[in-house]
Short mmCIF file of N, CA and C in Angstrom, two decimals:
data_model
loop_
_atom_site.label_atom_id
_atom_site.label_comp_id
_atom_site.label_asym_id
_atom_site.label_seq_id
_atom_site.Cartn_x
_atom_site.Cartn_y
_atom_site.Cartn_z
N UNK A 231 4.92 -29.54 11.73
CA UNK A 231 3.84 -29.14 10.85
C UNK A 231 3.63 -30.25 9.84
N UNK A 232 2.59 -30.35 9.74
CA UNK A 232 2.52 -31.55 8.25
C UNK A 232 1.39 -30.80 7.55
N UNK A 233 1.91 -30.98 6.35
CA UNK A 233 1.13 -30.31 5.02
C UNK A 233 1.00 -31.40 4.56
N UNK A 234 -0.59 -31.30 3.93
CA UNK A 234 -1.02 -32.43 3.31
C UNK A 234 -1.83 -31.73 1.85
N UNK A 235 -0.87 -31.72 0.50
CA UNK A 235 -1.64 -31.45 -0.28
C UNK A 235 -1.97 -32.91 -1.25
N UNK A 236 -3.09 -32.51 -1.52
CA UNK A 236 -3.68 -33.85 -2.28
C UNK A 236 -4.43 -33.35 -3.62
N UNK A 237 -4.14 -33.34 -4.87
CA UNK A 237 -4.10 -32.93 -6.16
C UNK A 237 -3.62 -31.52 -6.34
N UNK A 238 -2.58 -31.29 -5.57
CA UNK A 238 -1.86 -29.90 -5.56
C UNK A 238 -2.79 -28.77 -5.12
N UNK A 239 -3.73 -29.10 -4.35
CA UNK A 239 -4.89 -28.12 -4.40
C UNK A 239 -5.40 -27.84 -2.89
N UNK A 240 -5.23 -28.38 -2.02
CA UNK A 240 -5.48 -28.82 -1.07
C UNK A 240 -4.37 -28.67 -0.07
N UNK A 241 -4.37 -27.31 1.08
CA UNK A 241 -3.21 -27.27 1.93
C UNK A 241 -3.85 -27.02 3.00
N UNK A 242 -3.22 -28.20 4.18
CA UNK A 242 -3.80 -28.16 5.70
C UNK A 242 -2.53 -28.22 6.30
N UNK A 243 -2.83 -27.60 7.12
CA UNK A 243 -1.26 -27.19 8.46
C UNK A 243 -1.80 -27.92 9.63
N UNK A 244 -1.20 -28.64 10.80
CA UNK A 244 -1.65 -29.30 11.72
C UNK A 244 -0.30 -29.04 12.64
N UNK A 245 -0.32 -27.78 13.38
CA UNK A 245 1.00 -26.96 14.06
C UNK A 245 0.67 -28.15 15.94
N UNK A 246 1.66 -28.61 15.80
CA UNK A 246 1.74 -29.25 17.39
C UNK A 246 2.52 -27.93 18.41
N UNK A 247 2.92 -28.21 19.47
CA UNK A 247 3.30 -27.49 20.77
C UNK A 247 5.10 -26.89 20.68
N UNK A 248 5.33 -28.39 19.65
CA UNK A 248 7.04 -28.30 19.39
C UNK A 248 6.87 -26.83 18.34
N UNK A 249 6.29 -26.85 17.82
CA UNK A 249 6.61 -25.63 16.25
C UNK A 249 5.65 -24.11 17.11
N UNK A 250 5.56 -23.97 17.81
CA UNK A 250 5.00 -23.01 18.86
C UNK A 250 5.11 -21.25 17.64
N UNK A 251 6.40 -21.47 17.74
CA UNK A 251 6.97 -20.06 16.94
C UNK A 251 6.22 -20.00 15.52
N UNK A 252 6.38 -21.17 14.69
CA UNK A 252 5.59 -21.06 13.11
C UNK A 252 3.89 -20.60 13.45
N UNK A 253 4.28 -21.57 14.23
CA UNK A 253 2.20 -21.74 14.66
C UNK A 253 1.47 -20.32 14.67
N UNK A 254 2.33 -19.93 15.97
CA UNK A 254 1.85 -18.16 16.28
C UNK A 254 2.17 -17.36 15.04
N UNK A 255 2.77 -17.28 13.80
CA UNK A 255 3.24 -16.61 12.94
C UNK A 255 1.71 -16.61 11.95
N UNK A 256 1.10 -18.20 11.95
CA UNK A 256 0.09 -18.69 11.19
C UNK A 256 -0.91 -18.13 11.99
N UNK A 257 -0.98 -17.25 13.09
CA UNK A 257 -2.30 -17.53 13.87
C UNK A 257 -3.09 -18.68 14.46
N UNK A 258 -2.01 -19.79 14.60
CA UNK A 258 -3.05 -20.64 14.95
C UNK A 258 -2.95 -20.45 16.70
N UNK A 259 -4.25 -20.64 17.46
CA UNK A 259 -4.48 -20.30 18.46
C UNK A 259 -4.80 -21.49 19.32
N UNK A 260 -5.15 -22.82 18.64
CA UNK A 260 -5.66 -23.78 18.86
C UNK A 260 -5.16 -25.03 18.54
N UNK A 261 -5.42 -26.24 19.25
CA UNK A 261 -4.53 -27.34 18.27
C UNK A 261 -5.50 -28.33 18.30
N UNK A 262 -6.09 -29.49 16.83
CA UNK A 262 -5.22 -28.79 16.09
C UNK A 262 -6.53 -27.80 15.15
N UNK A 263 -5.43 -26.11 14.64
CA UNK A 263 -6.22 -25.39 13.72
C UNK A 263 -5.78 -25.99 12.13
N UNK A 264 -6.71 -25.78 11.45
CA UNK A 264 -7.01 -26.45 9.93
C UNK A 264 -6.79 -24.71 8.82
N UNK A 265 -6.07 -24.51 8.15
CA UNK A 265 -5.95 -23.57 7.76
C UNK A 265 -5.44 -24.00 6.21
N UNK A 266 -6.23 -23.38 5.53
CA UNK A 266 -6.04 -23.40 3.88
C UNK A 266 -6.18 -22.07 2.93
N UNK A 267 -5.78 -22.57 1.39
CA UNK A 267 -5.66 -21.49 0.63
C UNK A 267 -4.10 -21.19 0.19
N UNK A 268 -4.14 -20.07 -0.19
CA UNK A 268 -2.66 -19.71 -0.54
C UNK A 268 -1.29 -19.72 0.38
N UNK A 269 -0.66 -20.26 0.34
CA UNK A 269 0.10 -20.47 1.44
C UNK A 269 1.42 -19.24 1.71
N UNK A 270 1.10 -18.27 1.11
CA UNK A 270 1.47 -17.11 1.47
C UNK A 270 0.55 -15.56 2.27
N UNK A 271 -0.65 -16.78 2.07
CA UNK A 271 -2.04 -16.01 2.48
C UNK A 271 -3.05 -16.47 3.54
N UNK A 272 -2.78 -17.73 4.35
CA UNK A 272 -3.79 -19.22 4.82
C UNK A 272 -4.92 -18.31 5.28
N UNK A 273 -6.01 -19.29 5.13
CA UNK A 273 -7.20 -18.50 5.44
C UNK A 273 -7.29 -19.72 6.85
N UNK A 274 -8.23 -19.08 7.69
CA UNK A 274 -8.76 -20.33 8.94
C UNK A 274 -10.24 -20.85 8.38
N UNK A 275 -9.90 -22.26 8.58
CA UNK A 275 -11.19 -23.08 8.54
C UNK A 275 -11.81 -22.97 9.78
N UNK A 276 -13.38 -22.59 9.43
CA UNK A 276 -13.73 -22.41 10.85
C UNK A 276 -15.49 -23.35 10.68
N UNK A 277 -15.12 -24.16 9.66
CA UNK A 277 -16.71 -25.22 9.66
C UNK A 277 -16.21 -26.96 10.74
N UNK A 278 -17.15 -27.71 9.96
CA UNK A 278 -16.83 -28.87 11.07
C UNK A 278 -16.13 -29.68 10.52
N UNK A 279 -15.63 -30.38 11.92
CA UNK A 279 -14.00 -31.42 11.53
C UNK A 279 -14.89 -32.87 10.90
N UNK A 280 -16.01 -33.66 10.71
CA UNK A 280 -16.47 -34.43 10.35
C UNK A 280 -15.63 -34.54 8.33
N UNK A 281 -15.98 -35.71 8.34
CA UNK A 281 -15.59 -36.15 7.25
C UNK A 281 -16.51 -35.40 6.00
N UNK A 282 -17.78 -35.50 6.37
CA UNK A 282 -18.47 -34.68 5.37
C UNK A 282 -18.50 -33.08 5.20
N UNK A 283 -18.25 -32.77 6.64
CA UNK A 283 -18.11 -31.33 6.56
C UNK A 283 -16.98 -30.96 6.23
N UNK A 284 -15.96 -31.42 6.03
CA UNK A 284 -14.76 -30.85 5.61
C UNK A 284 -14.50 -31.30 3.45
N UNK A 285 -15.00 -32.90 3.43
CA UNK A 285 -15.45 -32.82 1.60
C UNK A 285 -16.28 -31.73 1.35
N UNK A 286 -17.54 -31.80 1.79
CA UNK A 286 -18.20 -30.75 1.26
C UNK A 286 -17.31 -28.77 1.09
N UNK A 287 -16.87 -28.33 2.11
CA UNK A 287 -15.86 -27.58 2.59
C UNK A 287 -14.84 -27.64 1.08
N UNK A 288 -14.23 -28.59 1.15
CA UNK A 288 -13.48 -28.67 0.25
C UNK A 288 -13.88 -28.87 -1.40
N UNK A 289 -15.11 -29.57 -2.02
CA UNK A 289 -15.64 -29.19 -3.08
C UNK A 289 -16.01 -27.84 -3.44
N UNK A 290 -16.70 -27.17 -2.05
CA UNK A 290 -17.12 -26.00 -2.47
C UNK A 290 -16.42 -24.95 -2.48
N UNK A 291 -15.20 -25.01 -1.55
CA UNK A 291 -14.15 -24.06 -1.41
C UNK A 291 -12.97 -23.49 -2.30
N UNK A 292 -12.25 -24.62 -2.53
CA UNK A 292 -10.87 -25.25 -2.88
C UNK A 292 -10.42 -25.37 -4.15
N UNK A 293 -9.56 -24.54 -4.61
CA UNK A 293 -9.36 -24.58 -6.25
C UNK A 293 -7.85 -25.12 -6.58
N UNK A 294 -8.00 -25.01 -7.82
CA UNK A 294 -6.27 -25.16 -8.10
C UNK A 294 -5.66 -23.92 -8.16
N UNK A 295 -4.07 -23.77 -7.62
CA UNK A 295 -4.13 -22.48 -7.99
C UNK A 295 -2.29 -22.53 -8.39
N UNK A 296 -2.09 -21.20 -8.53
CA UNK A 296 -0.94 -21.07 -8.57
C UNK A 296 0.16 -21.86 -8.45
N UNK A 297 0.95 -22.95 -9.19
CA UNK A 297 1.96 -23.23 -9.02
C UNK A 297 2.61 -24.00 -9.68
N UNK A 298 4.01 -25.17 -9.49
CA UNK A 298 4.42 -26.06 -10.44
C UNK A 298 3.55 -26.68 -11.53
N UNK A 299 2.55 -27.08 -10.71
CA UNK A 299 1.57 -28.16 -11.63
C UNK A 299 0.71 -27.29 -12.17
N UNK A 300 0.43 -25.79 -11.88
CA UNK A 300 -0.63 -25.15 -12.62
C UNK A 300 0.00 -23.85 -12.76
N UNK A 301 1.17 -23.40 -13.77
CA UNK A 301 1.65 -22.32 -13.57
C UNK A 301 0.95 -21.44 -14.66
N UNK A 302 0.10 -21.96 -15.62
CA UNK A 302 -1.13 -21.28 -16.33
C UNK A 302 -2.07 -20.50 -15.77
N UNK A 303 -1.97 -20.96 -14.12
CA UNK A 303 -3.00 -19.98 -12.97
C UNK A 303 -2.11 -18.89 -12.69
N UNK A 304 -0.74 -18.70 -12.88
CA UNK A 304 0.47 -17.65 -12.11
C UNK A 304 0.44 -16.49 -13.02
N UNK A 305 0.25 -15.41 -12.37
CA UNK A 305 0.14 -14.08 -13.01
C UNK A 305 1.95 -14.30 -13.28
N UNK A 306 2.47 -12.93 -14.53
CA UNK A 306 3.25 -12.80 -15.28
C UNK A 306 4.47 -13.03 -14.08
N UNK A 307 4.22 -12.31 -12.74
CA UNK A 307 5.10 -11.92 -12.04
C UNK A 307 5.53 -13.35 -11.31
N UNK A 308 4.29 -13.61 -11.41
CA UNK A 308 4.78 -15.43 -10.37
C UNK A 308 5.49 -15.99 -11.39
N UNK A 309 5.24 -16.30 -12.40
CA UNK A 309 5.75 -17.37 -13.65
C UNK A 309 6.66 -16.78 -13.85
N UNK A 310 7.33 -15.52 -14.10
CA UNK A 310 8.56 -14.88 -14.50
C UNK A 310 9.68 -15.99 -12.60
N UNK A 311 8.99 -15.60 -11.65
CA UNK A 311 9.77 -16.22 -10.47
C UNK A 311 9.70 -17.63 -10.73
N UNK A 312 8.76 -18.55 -11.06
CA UNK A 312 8.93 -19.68 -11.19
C UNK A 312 10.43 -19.91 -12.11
N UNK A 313 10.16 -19.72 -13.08
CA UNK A 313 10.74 -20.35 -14.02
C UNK A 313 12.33 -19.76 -14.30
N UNK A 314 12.33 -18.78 -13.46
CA UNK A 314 13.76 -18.20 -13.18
C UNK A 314 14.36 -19.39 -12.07
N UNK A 315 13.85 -19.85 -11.62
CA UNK A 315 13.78 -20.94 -10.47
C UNK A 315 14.19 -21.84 -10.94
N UNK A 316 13.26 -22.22 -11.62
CA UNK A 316 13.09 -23.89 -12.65
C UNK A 316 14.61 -23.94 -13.33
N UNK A 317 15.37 -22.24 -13.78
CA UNK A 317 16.55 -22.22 -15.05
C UNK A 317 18.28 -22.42 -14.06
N UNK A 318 17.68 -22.59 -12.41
CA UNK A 318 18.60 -22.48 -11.98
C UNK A 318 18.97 -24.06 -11.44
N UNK A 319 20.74 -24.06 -11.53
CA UNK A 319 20.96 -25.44 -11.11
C UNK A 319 21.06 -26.31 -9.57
N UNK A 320 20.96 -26.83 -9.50
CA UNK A 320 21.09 -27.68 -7.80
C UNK A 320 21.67 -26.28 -6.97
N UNK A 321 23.14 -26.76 -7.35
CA UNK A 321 23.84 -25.91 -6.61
C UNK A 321 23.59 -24.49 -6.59
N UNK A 322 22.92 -23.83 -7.31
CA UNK A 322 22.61 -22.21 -7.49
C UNK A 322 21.37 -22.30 -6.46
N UNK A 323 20.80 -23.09 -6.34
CA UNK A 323 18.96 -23.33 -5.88
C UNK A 323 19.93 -23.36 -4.10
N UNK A 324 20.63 -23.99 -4.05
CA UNK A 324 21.21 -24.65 -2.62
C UNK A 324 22.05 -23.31 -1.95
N UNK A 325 22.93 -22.72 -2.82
CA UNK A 325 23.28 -21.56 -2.31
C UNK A 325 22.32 -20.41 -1.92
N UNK A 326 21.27 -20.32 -2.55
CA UNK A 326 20.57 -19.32 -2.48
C UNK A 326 19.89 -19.68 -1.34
N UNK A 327 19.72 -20.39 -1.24
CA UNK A 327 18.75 -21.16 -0.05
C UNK A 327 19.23 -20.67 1.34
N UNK A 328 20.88 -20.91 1.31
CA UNK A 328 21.50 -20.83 2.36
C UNK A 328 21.52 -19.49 2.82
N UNK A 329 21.84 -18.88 1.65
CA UNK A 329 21.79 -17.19 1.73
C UNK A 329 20.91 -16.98 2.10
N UNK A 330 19.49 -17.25 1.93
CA UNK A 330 18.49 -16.53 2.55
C UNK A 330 18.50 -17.01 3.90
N UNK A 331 18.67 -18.19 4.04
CA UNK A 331 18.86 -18.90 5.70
C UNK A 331 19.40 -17.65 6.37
N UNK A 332 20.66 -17.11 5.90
CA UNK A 332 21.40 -16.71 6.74
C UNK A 332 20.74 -15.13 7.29
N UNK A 333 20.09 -15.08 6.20
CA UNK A 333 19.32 -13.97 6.42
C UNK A 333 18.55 -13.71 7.66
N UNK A 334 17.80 -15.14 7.37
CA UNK A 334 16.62 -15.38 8.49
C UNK A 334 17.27 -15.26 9.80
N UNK A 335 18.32 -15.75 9.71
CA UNK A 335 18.78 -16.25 11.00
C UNK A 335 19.61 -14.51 11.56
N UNK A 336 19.72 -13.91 10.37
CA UNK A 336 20.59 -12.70 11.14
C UNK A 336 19.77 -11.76 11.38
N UNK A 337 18.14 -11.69 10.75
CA UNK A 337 17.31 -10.62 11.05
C UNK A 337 16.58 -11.25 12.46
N UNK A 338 16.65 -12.85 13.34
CA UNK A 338 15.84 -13.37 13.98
C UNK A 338 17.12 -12.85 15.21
N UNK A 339 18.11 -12.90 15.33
CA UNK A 339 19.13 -12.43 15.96
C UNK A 339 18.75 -10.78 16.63
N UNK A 340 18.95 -9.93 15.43
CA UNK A 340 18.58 -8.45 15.28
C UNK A 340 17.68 -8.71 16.07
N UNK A 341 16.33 -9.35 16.03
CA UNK A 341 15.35 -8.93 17.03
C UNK A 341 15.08 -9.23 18.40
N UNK A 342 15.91 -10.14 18.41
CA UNK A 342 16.22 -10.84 20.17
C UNK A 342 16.81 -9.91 20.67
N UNK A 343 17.92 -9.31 20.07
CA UNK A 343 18.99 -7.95 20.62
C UNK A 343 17.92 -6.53 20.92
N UNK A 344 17.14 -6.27 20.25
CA UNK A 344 16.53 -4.90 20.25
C UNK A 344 15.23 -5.50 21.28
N UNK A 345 15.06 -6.50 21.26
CA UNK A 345 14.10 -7.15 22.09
C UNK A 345 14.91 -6.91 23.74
N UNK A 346 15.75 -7.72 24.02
CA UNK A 346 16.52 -7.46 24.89
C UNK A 346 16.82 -5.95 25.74
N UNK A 347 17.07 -5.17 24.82
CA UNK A 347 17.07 -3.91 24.91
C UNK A 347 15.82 -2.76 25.45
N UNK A 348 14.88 -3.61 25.49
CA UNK A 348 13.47 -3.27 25.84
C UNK A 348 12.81 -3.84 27.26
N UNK A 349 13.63 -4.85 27.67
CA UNK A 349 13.05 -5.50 28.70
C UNK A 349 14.26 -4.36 29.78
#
């Protein structure tokens, strides 16, 4: 996947054949699909791939929103998560990380098994 944000404002996904699993999660159906907006939310671009159609697209579309560089846009609940974030150290940020890894990896498990169980 390559994300390309450009003044923090600006998020495009470009899912190849290798990332198959993320891709289908994003809906992308096509390669390559152009998908922007909140990146807990991506909307599909569905105007033209030309250089002008995608500036124009993007002047008229595309805001700043939510995040490090604009946490003045983050409702109470985001900025309370940011900055609980921001208060934590390397190693607290790195453990947690892992922990949730392990998560991922034990609920992606769980569903291969109950998956299994179905065929």
């Amino acid at each position: 996947t390559l994300i390309v944000n450009a003044r923090a404002w600006v998020t495009v996904r470009i899912c190849g054949e290798a990332l198959y699993s993320l891709c289908s999660a994003e809906g992308v159906q096509g390669f390559p699909t152009l998908k922007y907006g909140d990146p807990t939310a991506l909307d599909d671009y569905q105007g033209g791939r030309s250089y002008d159609d995608l500036a124009a697209f993007a002047k008229e579309n595309l805001k700043p929103m939510c995040g490090l560089g604009n946490i003045d846009l983050c409702d109470d609940e985001k900025k309370a998560m940011i900055e609980s974030l921001m208060a934590m150290s390397k190693d607290d940020l790195e453990k947690s990380v892992e922990t949730e890894t392990l998560k991922i990896v034990a609920a992606e498990e769980d569903f291969q098994n109950e998956l299994q169980k179905l065929q």
